[in-house]
Amino acid sequence: MAYYLGLDSSTQGLTAVVIDTAAGRVVHQSSINFGADLPEYGSPQGFLPNPDPLVRHADPRLWAAALEALLARLRREGVDLGGIAGLSGSGQQHGTVYLRRPFPVPPGQGETLADAVGRALTRPSAPIWMDSSTGQECREIDLALGGADVVRRRSGSAATERFAGPQIRRFAKTDPAAYARTELIHLVSSFMGSLLTGESAPVDPGDGAGMNLLNLASGHWDADLLAATAPGLEARLPRLAPSATVCGTVAPWLVERFGLRVGTPVVVWSGDNPSSLIGVGGWQAGTAVISLGTSDTCFAAMATPTVDPQGYGHVFGNPAGGFMCLICFKNGSLAREQVKAAHGLSWGQFDGECLGATPPGNRGNLMLPYFVPEITPLVLRPGVRRQGEPAFVGGRDAAADIRAIVEAQAMSMRLHSQWIGEVPSALRVTGGASRSDGICQILADVFEATVERLEVGNSAALGAALRTAQAVEGLSWHELTGMFCRCDPGRRVAPRAAAAAAYRRLLPRYAALELEHLGAARAER
Ligand code: XUL
């Protein structure tokens, strides 16, 4: 019997999933919510409030505090941490933590892990994936390499605002003294992995490809991209290691404080999306996945890496080997929550009274849902735009507003995933909002594909547990995903012909509205 622990350090919380590979079942799940459980960090949604909508940073001490709080909670809930045979995790992608060496330093007597992390930081906050402040740096990197297309072909993505490289460049330019003091720059995934092993942990190709620094073809840091980003960068980066690497054993302080067994293997962490790809059983090409979380993402394993000619899509490493494609939307759950809160609705009302009571196509009423700056398409100045029948007063008609945001999100996903070239017949939908039957019906109708939902949620943390079992116990992906990634047959949602036809008619109108908005925004700049 072997128990494996998978963690997921996401934007809004830290989640644990414990699996038992002998019984083929999940035995425990638990979470820390950054806002509710650790209010002293002043980050109700997991990031530090900032009046500039382009700037989004988080406090890395919060992530360390959450790790201690979650391990303590697991013990209180009766999980025998000494019986865990291996652990790993996944982190929100792209965020960077700036540190001096040695890192990590174990917490001293009476000290918390967050205190120990605080002493090592050379920059008090970490820019996260929601940050869009590096447009200038992206242009500089593209220019140095000979164009966005070169950067895209080398690293799998055009220079992208939230990616580690442009963020590091901005820091090195705006605070060269602090950059000079910085001896080590970790991603959220490798930062958290380091806290577990007590040694600076490596970066895997799943998360490493989200930096604009990794050469996808060679699998190594790209010398030209490093040079175009910041001086002396390679010495500051963690090493790269394949996703199935056991990168160390649990740190002594974890053994002392939480009763983990000496010598317990720790597998290199990955990004939350690559880990989710495993957690939903999507490790082979042919399964398209939509994850509805703080960010909404569409992704799939790729037989051969293809790049998005429009520049919005990304290619990352697939932790099972090869590559995956991904498109990310920033106006995900926080945007849905904003409309829901504006109308004072419960999730039940959102789903039943609003999505259940309005027709597909929303009587022609459309919304461009840029509540915060958007990644896909690139919209730096937030703003919500409505278009439709005079009846669509927007903001006054709750049901029409709710349908408008969900339809806009689904149509934008359909529109911007066309470069992948495959029309899926089934979509695996995961993440908190996948609980909504109304949202899943709209996705099924817009994509003209059957929506499948899984028996086990928390796909990123589950994927981390599965990756650990594969690396430590040598179980195959077939065996593991067969046991843990079953779809719930009772929760399948089939597309409806009339609704699908309505969206087929509406999609060109949505695309035209989006283009018109992007054109107007460009003209203003
Ligand atoms: C993916 C992305 C987000 C984060 C947050 O490129 O930016 O999905 O990983 O979860």
Coordinates of C-alpha atoms and ligand atoms in Angstrom, one line a residue:
M1 CA 0.0 0.0 0.0
A2 CA 1.4 3.4 -0.9
Y3 CA 0.1 6.8 -0.2
Y4 CA 1.3 9.8 -2.2
L5 CA 0.7 13.5 -1.5
G6 CA 0.1 16.0 -4.3
L7 CA 0.0 19.8 -3.5
D8 CA -1.2 22.7 -5.6
S9 CA -0.1 26.2 -4.8
S10 CA -2.6 28.2 -6.8
T11 CA -3.5 31.9 -7.0
Q12 CA -6.1 31.7 -4.2
G13 CA -5.0 28.8 -2.1
L14 CA -3.0 25.7 -1.3
T15 CA -4.6 22.3 -1.8
A16 CA -3.6 18.7 -0.9
V17 CA -4.7 15.5 -2.4
V18 CA -3.6 12.1 -0.9
I19 CA -4.0 9.0 -3.1
D20 CA -3.7 5.4 -2.2
T21 CA -2.3 3.5 -5.3
A22 CA -3.0 0.1 -3.9
A23 CA -6.7 0.8 -3.4
G24 CA -6.9 3.1 -6.5
R25 CA -8.7 5.9 -4.6
V26 CA -8.3 9.4 -3.2
V27 CA -8.1 9.1 0.5
H28 CA -8.0 12.8 1.6
Q29 CA -8.4 16.3 0.2
S30 CA -7.9 19.5 2.1
S31 CA -7.2 23.2 1.4
I32 CA -6.0 26.5 2.8
N33 CA -7.6 29.6 1.4
F34 CA -5.1 32.4 1.4
G35 CA -7.7 35.1 2.1
A36 CA -9.9 33.4 4.6
D37 CA -7.2 31.3 6.5
L38 CA -4.3 33.7 6.4
P39 CA -5.9 37.2 6.5
E40 CA -2.8 38.7 8.1
Y41 CA -1.1 38.8 4.6
G42 CA -3.7 41.3 3.4
S43 CA -4.4 39.3 0.2
P44 CA -8.1 38.4 0.1
Q45 CA -7.7 36.9 -3.4
G46 CA -4.2 35.7 -3.0
F47 CA -2.4 38.8 -4.3
L48 CA -1.6 42.2 -2.9
P49 CA -4.0 44.9 -3.8
N50 CA -2.5 47.5 -6.2
P51 CA -4.3 50.5 -7.7
D52 CA -2.6 49.8 -11.1
P53 CA -4.6 47.1 -12.8
L54 CA -1.5 46.0 -14.7
V55 CA 0.5 45.2 -11.5
R56 CA -0.2 42.0 -9.6
H57 CA 2.2 40.8 -7.0
A58 CA 1.9 38.3 -4.2
D59 CA 3.8 37.9 -0.9
P60 CA 5.9 34.7 -1.1
R61 CA 5.8 34.4 2.7
L62 CA 2.1 33.8 2.3
W63 CA 2.8 30.7 0.2
A64 CA 5.3 29.4 2.9
A65 CA 2.8 30.1 5.7
A66 CA 0.1 28.2 3.8
L67 CA 2.5 25.2 3.5
E68 CA 2.9 25.1 7.3
A69 CA -0.8 25.6 7.9
L70 CA -1.8 22.9 5.4
L71 CA 0.6 20.3 6.8
A72 CA -0.7 21.1 10.3
R73 CA -4.3 20.8 9.1
L74 CA -3.6 17.4 7.4
R75 CA -2.2 16.1 10.7
R76 CA -5.2 17.5 12.7
E77 CA -7.5 15.8 10.1
G78 CA -5.8 12.4 10.9
V79 CA -3.6 12.0 7.9
D80 CA -0.5 9.9 8.8
L81 CA 2.2 12.0 7.2
G82 CA 4.8 9.4 8.2
G83 CA 3.0 7.0 5.9
I84 CA 3.4 9.2 2.8
A85 CA 5.7 7.4 0.3
G86 CA 6.4 10.5 -1.8
L87 CA 5.2 14.0 -2.5
S88 CA 5.3 16.7 -5.2
G89 CA 3.2 19.7 -6.2
S90 CA 2.2 22.2 -8.8
G91 CA 2.4 26.0 -8.7
Q92 CA 0.6 28.8 -10.4
Q93 CA 2.7 29.4 -13.5
H94 CA 5.1 32.3 -14.4
G95 CA 5.4 33.9 -10.9
T96 CA 9.0 34.7 -9.9
V97 CA 10.6 34.8 -6.4
Y98 CA 13.8 36.8 -5.9
L99 CA 16.2 35.5 -3.3
R100 CA 19.7 35.5 -1.8
R101 CA 21.7 32.3 -1.3
P102 CA 21.7 30.1 0.6
F103 CA 18.1 29.2 0.0
P104 CA 16.2 27.7 1.6
V105 CA 17.3 28.2 5.2
P106 CA 15.4 26.1 7.7
P107 CA 13.3 27.9 10.2
G108 CA 15.1 28.4 13.5
Q109 CA 13.7 27.5 17.0
G110 CA 10.4 29.3 17.5
E111 CA 10.5 30.7 13.9
T112 CA 7.9 30.1 11.2
L113 CA 8.8 29.0 7.7
A114 CA 7.4 32.4 6.5
D115 CA 9.9 34.2 8.8
A116 CA 12.8 32.1 7.3
V117 CA 11.6 32.9 3.7
G118 CA 11.3 36.6 4.6
R119 CA 15.0 36.8 5.5
A120 CA 16.0 35.3 2.1
L121 CA 13.9 37.7 -0.1
T122 CA 15.7 40.4 -2.1
R123 CA 12.4 41.6 -3.4
P124 CA 9.5 41.7 -1.0
S125 CA 6.9 40.6 -3.5
A126 CA 6.6 38.2 -6.4
P127 CA 5.0 39.3 -9.7
I128 CA 2.4 36.6 -10.6
W129 CA 0.7 35.4 -13.8
M130 CA -1.9 38.2 -13.5
D131 CA 0.7 40.9 -14.0
S132 CA 0.6 42.6 -17.4
S133 CA 3.1 45.5 -16.7
T134 CA 6.0 44.3 -18.9
G135 CA 4.8 45.3 -22.4
Q136 CA 7.9 47.4 -23.0
E137 CA 10.2 44.5 -21.9
C138 CA 8.4 42.1 -24.2
R139 CA 9.0 44.3 -27.2
E140 CA 12.7 44.7 -26.2
I141 CA 13.2 40.9 -26.0
D142 CA 11.4 40.3 -29.3
L143 CA 13.6 43.0 -30.9
A144 CA 16.8 41.6 -29.5
L145 CA 16.0 38.2 -30.9
G146 CA 14.9 39.4 -34.3
G147 CA 11.1 39.4 -33.9
A148 CA 8.3 37.9 -32.0
D149 CA 8.2 34.9 -34.4
V150 CA 11.8 34.0 -33.5
V151 CA 11.0 34.1 -29.7
R152 CA 7.8 32.0 -30.4
R153 CA 9.6 29.4 -32.4
R154 CA 12.4 29.1 -29.8
S155 CA 10.5 29.2 -26.6
G156 CA 7.0 28.2 -27.6
S157 CA 5.5 31.6 -26.9
A158 CA 6.0 35.1 -28.1
A159 CA 7.5 37.3 -25.3
T160 CA 4.5 37.5 -23.0
E161 CA 3.8 40.0 -20.2
R162 CA 3.3 37.6 -17.4
F163 CA 6.2 35.2 -18.2
A164 CA 9.2 35.0 -16.0
G165 CA 11.7 36.4 -18.5
P166 CA 10.0 39.8 -19.2
Q167 CA 9.3 40.1 -15.5
I168 CA 12.9 39.5 -14.6
R169 CA 14.0 42.0 -17.2
R170 CA 11.7 44.7 -15.8
F171 CA 13.0 44.1 -12.3
A172 CA 16.7 44.2 -13.5
K173 CA 15.9 47.5 -15.3
T174 CA 13.9 49.2 -12.6
D175 CA 15.8 48.1 -9.5
P176 CA 19.3 47.2 -10.7
A177 CA 20.7 47.3 -7.1
A178 CA 18.2 44.7 -5.9
Y179 CA 18.7 42.6 -9.0
A180 CA 22.5 42.7 -8.2
R181 CA 21.7 41.5 -4.7
T182 CA 19.5 38.7 -6.1
E183 CA 21.4 35.4 -6.3
L184 CA 18.6 33.0 -7.1
I185 CA 15.3 33.4 -9.0
H186 CA 12.7 30.7 -8.5
L187 CA 9.3 30.0 -10.1
V188 CA 6.5 29.4 -7.6
S189 CA 6.8 25.7 -8.4
S190 CA 10.5 25.4 -7.7
F191 CA 10.3 27.8 -4.7
M192 CA 7.7 25.5 -3.1
G193 CA 9.7 22.4 -4.0
S194 CA 12.7 23.9 -2.4
L195 CA 10.8 24.4 0.8
L196 CA 10.0 20.7 0.9
T197 CA 13.5 19.4 0.2
G198 CA 15.5 22.1 2.0
E199 CA 17.6 22.5 -1.1
S200 CA 17.2 24.8 -4.1
A201 CA 14.9 22.7 -6.3
P202 CA 15.0 22.4 -10.1
V203 CA 12.4 23.6 -12.7
D204 CA 10.7 21.1 -15.0
P205 CA 9.9 21.6 -18.7
G206 CA 6.2 22.0 -18.0
D207 CA 6.7 25.2 -15.9
G208 CA 10.1 26.1 -17.4
A209 CA 8.5 26.7 -20.8
G210 CA 6.5 29.5 -19.3
M211 CA 9.5 31.7 -18.9
N212 CA 10.5 32.8 -22.4
L213 CA 13.9 31.5 -21.5
L214 CA 13.8 27.8 -22.3
N215 CA 14.7 26.5 -25.8
L216 CA 12.0 24.0 -26.5
A217 CA 14.1 22.1 -29.1
S218 CA 17.2 21.6 -26.9
G219 CA 15.5 21.5 -23.5
H220 CA 18.1 23.9 -22.1
W221 CA 18.2 27.6 -21.2
D222 CA 18.6 29.5 -24.5
A223 CA 21.7 31.7 -24.4
D224 CA 20.3 34.4 -26.7
L225 CA 17.1 34.7 -24.7
L226 CA 19.1 34.8 -21.4
A227 CA 21.3 37.6 -22.8
A228 CA 18.2 39.6 -24.1
T229 CA 16.6 39.3 -20.7
A230 CA 19.0 40.4 -17.9
P231 CA 22.8 40.3 -17.2
G232 CA 24.2 37.3 -15.4
L233 CA 20.9 35.5 -15.5
E234 CA 21.9 31.9 -16.0
A235 CA 23.8 31.8 -12.7
R236 CA 20.6 33.0 -10.9
L237 CA 18.3 30.4 -12.4
P238 CA 17.6 26.9 -10.9
R239 CA 18.7 23.9 -12.9
L240 CA 16.3 22.2 -15.3
A241 CA 15.2 18.6 -14.6
P242 CA 12.8 16.2 -16.3
S243 CA 9.3 16.2 -14.7
A244 CA 9.8 12.6 -13.3
T245 CA 13.0 13.5 -11.3
V246 CA 13.2 12.7 -7.6
C247 CA 14.9 16.0 -6.7
G248 CA 15.6 15.2 -3.0
T249 CA 14.1 14.0 0.2
V250 CA 12.0 15.9 2.7
A251 CA 13.8 18.5 4.8
P252 CA 14.7 17.6 8.4
W253 CA 12.4 20.4 9.7
L254 CA 9.4 18.8 8.0
V255 CA 10.3 15.5 9.7
E256 CA 10.6 17.2 13.1
R257 CA 7.5 19.4 12.9
F258 CA 5.1 17.3 11.0
G259 CA 6.2 13.7 11.3
L260 CA 7.1 13.0 7.7
R261 CA 9.4 10.0 7.4
V262 CA 13.2 10.6 7.0
G263 CA 14.1 9.9 3.3
T264 CA 10.6 10.5 1.8
P265 CA 11.3 11.3 -1.9
V266 CA 10.2 14.6 -3.3
V267 CA 9.5 14.8 -7.0
V268 CA 10.2 18.0 -8.9
W269 CA 7.2 20.3 -9.0
S270 CA 5.5 21.5 -12.2
G271 CA 3.1 24.2 -13.3
D272 CA -0.6 23.9 -12.3
N273 CA -1.7 23.5 -16.0
P274 CA 0.8 20.8 -16.9
S275 CA 0.0 19.0 -13.7
S276 CA -3.8 19.3 -14.4
L277 CA -3.2 17.8 -17.8
I278 CA -2.1 14.6 -15.9
G279 CA -4.8 15.0 -13.3
V280 CA -7.6 14.9 -15.8
G281 CA -6.0 12.0 -17.7
G282 CA -5.2 14.1 -20.7
W283 CA -1.5 13.1 -21.0
Q284 CA -2.0 11.7 -24.6
A285 CA -3.0 13.9 -27.6
G286 CA -6.7 13.7 -28.4
T287 CA -8.2 14.9 -25.1
A288 CA -9.0 18.7 -25.0
V289 CA -9.3 20.2 -21.5
I290 CA -10.9 23.4 -20.2
S291 CA -10.0 24.4 -16.7
L292 CA -12.3 27.0 -15.1
G293 CA -10.4 28.5 -12.2
T294 CA -9.0 32.0 -11.3
S295 CA -7.7 31.8 -14.8
D296 CA -9.7 29.9 -17.4
T297 CA -7.4 27.8 -19.6
C298 CA -7.8 25.5 -22.6
F299 CA -5.1 22.9 -23.1
A300 CA -4.2 19.6 -24.6
A301 CA -1.3 17.3 -25.1
M302 CA 0.3 17.8 -28.5
A303 CA 1.7 15.2 -30.9
T304 CA 3.9 17.8 -32.6
P305 CA 4.5 21.3 -31.2
T306 CA 2.6 23.9 -33.3
V307 CA 2.8 27.6 -32.5
D308 CA -0.1 30.1 -32.5
P309 CA 0.3 32.5 -35.4
Q310 CA -1.7 35.1 -33.5
G311 CA 0.7 34.9 -30.6
Y312 CA -1.7 34.2 -27.8
G313 CA -1.2 30.4 -27.4
H314 CA 1.7 28.7 -25.7
V315 CA 3.6 25.5 -25.9
F316 CA 4.8 24.0 -22.6
G317 CA 6.4 20.7 -21.7
N318 CA 4.0 17.8 -21.0
P319 CA 5.0 16.1 -17.8
A320 CA 4.3 12.8 -19.4
G321 CA 6.8 13.6 -22.2
G322 CA 6.5 15.8 -25.3
F323 CA 4.5 19.0 -25.4
M324 CA 1.2 20.6 -24.6
C325 CA -0.6 23.6 -25.9
L326 CA -2.3 26.2 -23.7
I327 CA -4.4 29.3 -24.0
C328 CA -5.1 31.4 -20.9
F329 CA -7.8 33.9 -20.1
K330 CA -7.4 36.2 -17.1
N331 CA -11.1 37.1 -16.9
G332 CA -12.1 33.7 -15.4
S333 CA -13.7 33.1 -12.0
L334 CA -13.0 36.5 -10.6
A335 CA -15.0 38.1 -13.5
R336 CA -17.9 35.6 -13.1
E337 CA -17.9 36.4 -9.4
Q338 CA -17.9 40.1 -10.1
V339 CA -21.1 39.9 -12.2
K340 CA -22.7 37.5 -9.7
A341 CA -21.9 39.8 -6.8
A342 CA -23.1 42.9 -8.7
H343 CA -26.5 41.3 -8.9
G344 CA -26.4 39.9 -5.4
L345 CA -26.9 36.4 -6.6
S346 CA -26.0 33.0 -5.2
W347 CA -24.3 30.4 -7.4
G348 CA -27.6 28.5 -7.4
Q349 CA -29.4 31.5 -8.9
F350 CA -26.5 32.1 -11.3
D351 CA -26.9 28.6 -12.7
G352 CA -30.6 28.0 -12.4
E353 CA -32.5 31.3 -12.5
C354 CA -30.1 33.0 -15.0
L355 CA -28.4 30.4 -17.2
G356 CA -31.4 28.2 -17.0
A357 CA -33.9 30.9 -17.9
T358 CA -32.2 32.6 -20.9
P359 CA -32.0 31.3 -24.5
P360 CA -28.8 30.3 -26.2
G361 CA -27.4 33.3 -28.0
N362 CA -28.9 35.7 -25.3
R363 CA -31.3 37.3 -27.9
G364 CA -28.2 38.6 -29.6
N365 CA -26.8 40.4 -26.6
L366 CA -23.1 40.2 -26.4
M367 CA -20.5 41.3 -23.8
L368 CA -16.7 41.7 -24.1
P369 CA -15.8 40.7 -20.5
Y370 CA -12.6 42.6 -19.7
F371 CA -13.2 43.3 -16.0
V372 CA -9.4 43.2 -15.6
P373 CA -6.7 43.5 -18.3
E374 CA -7.0 40.4 -20.6
I375 CA -4.3 38.0 -21.8
T376 CA -6.3 36.5 -24.7
P377 CA -6.8 38.7 -26.6
L378 CA -4.3 41.2 -25.3
V379 CA -6.4 44.0 -23.7
L380 CA -4.3 46.2 -21.3
R381 CA -7.0 48.7 -20.5
P382 CA -9.9 47.0 -18.7
G383 CA -13.5 47.7 -19.5
V384 CA -16.7 45.8 -20.2
R385 CA -18.4 46.4 -23.5
R386 CA -22.0 45.4 -24.3
Q387 CA -23.7 45.2 -27.6
G388 CA -27.2 44.0 -28.5
E389 CA -30.8 44.6 -28.6
P390 CA -32.0 47.8 -26.8
A391 CA -33.4 45.4 -24.2
F392 CA -29.9 44.6 -23.2
V393 CA -29.4 47.4 -20.7
G394 CA -26.4 45.7 -19.2
G395 CA -26.0 45.8 -15.5
R396 CA -29.8 46.0 -14.9
D397 CA -30.9 42.6 -16.3
A398 CA -29.2 40.0 -14.2
A399 CA -30.1 37.0 -16.2
A400 CA -28.9 38.6 -19.5
D401 CA -25.7 39.8 -17.9
I402 CA -24.9 36.3 -16.5
R403 CA -25.5 34.6 -19.8
A404 CA -23.6 37.3 -21.6
I405 CA -20.4 36.7 -19.6
V406 CA -20.5 32.9 -19.8
E407 CA -21.2 32.9 -23.5
A408 CA -18.4 35.5 -24.1
Q409 CA -15.9 33.3 -22.2
A410 CA -17.0 30.2 -24.1
M411 CA -16.9 31.9 -27.6
S412 CA -13.6 33.5 -26.9
M413 CA -12.2 30.1 -26.0
R414 CA -13.6 28.6 -29.1
L415 CA -12.2 31.4 -31.3
H416 CA -8.7 31.5 -29.8
S417 CA -8.3 27.7 -29.7
Q418 CA -8.7 27.3 -33.5
W419 CA -5.0 27.4 -34.1
I420 CA -4.6 24.1 -32.4
G421 CA -6.2 22.7 -35.5
E422 CA -8.2 19.8 -33.9
V423 CA -11.9 20.0 -33.4
P424 CA -12.5 17.9 -30.2
S425 CA -15.5 15.6 -30.0
A426 CA -15.2 15.6 -26.2
L427 CA -14.0 18.2 -23.7
R428 CA -12.9 17.5 -20.2
V429 CA -14.0 20.4 -18.0
T430 CA -12.4 20.8 -14.6
G431 CA -11.9 23.6 -11.9
G432 CA -14.4 25.1 -9.5
A433 CA -16.9 26.4 -12.1
S434 CA -17.2 23.0 -13.7
R435 CA -19.8 22.3 -11.0
S436 CA -22.2 24.6 -12.9
D437 CA -24.4 22.6 -15.3
G438 CA -25.4 25.8 -17.0
I439 CA -21.7 26.8 -17.8
C440 CA -21.0 23.2 -19.0
Q441 CA -24.1 23.3 -21.3
I442 CA -22.9 26.5 -22.9
L443 CA -19.4 25.0 -23.4
A444 CA -20.9 21.9 -25.0
D445 CA -23.1 23.9 -27.3
V446 CA -20.4 26.5 -28.3
F447 CA -17.7 23.8 -28.9
E448 CA -20.3 21.3 -30.3
A449 CA -18.6 18.7 -28.2
T450 CA -19.7 16.5 -25.2
V451 CA -18.5 17.9 -21.9
E452 CA -17.1 15.2 -19.5
R453 CA -16.5 15.9 -15.8
L454 CA -14.3 13.8 -13.6
E455 CA -15.1 11.9 -10.5
V456 CA -12.2 13.5 -8.6
G457 CA -11.7 17.3 -8.6
N458 CA -8.6 19.3 -7.7
S459 CA -6.9 18.1 -10.9
A460 CA -3.7 20.0 -10.4
A461 CA -3.0 18.6 -6.9
L462 CA -4.2 15.1 -8.1
G463 CA -1.9 15.4 -11.1
A464 CA 1.0 16.1 -8.7
A465 CA 0.1 13.0 -6.7
L466 CA 0.0 10.9 -9.9
R467 CA 3.3 12.3 -11.1
T468 CA 4.8 11.3 -7.7
A469 CA 3.4 7.7 -8.0
Q470 CA 4.8 7.4 -11.5
A471 CA 8.2 8.7 -10.6
V472 CA 8.6 6.8 -7.2
E473 CA 6.6 3.6 -7.8
G474 CA 7.1 3.3 -11.5
L475 CA 3.4 2.9 -12.3
S476 CA 2.5 3.7 -15.9
W477 CA 0.3 6.6 -17.0
H478 CA -2.2 4.2 -18.3
E479 CA -2.5 2.4 -14.9
L480 CA -2.6 5.6 -12.9
T481 CA -5.1 7.6 -15.0
G482 CA -7.2 4.5 -15.5
M483 CA -7.6 4.3 -11.7
F484 CA -7.9 8.0 -10.8
C485 CA -9.2 10.0 -13.8
R486 CA -12.5 8.4 -14.5
C487 CA -15.3 10.5 -16.0
D488 CA -18.6 10.6 -14.1
P489 CA -21.1 9.2 -16.6
G490 CA -24.0 10.9 -14.8
R491 CA -22.5 14.3 -15.4
R492 CA -21.9 14.2 -19.1
V493 CA -23.4 17.2 -21.0
A494 CA -24.2 16.7 -24.7
P495 CA -24.4 19.6 -27.2
R496 CA -27.9 20.5 -28.4
A497 CA -28.3 21.0 -32.2
A498 CA -30.4 24.2 -32.1
A499 CA -28.2 25.9 -29.5
A500 CA -25.0 24.8 -31.4
A501 CA -26.5 26.4 -34.6
A502 CA -27.3 29.6 -32.7
Y503 CA -23.6 29.9 -31.6
R504 CA -22.3 29.1 -35.1
R505 CA -24.2 32.2 -36.3
L506 CA -23.1 34.3 -33.3
L507 CA -19.4 33.5 -33.3
P508 CA -18.5 35.7 -36.4
R509 CA -20.4 38.6 -34.7
Y510 CA -18.5 38.0 -31.5
A511 CA -15.2 37.9 -33.4
A512 CA -16.0 41.1 -35.3
L513 CA -16.9 42.9 -32.0
E514 CA -13.6 41.7 -30.5
L515 CA -11.6 42.9 -33.5
E516 CA -13.3 46.3 -33.5
H517 CA -12.5 46.7 -29.8
L518 CA -8.9 45.7 -30.3
G519 CA -8.6 48.2 -33.3
A520 CA -10.1 51.0 -31.2
A521 CA -7.8 50.2 -28.3
R522 CA -4.7 50.3 -30.6
A523 CA -5.8 53.6 -32.1
E524 CA -6.1 55.1 -28.6
R525 CA -2.5 54.0 -27.7
Ligands
XUL1 C1 -1.2 29.9 -17.6 C2 -1.5 30.9 -16.6 C3 -2.4 30.6 -15.4 C4 -1.6 30.3 -14.2 C5 -2.5 30.4 -12.9 O1 -0.3 30.3 -18.6 O2 -1.0 32.0 -16.6 O3 -3.3 29.5 -15.7 O4 -0.9 29.1 -14.2 O5 -3.1 29.3 -12.6

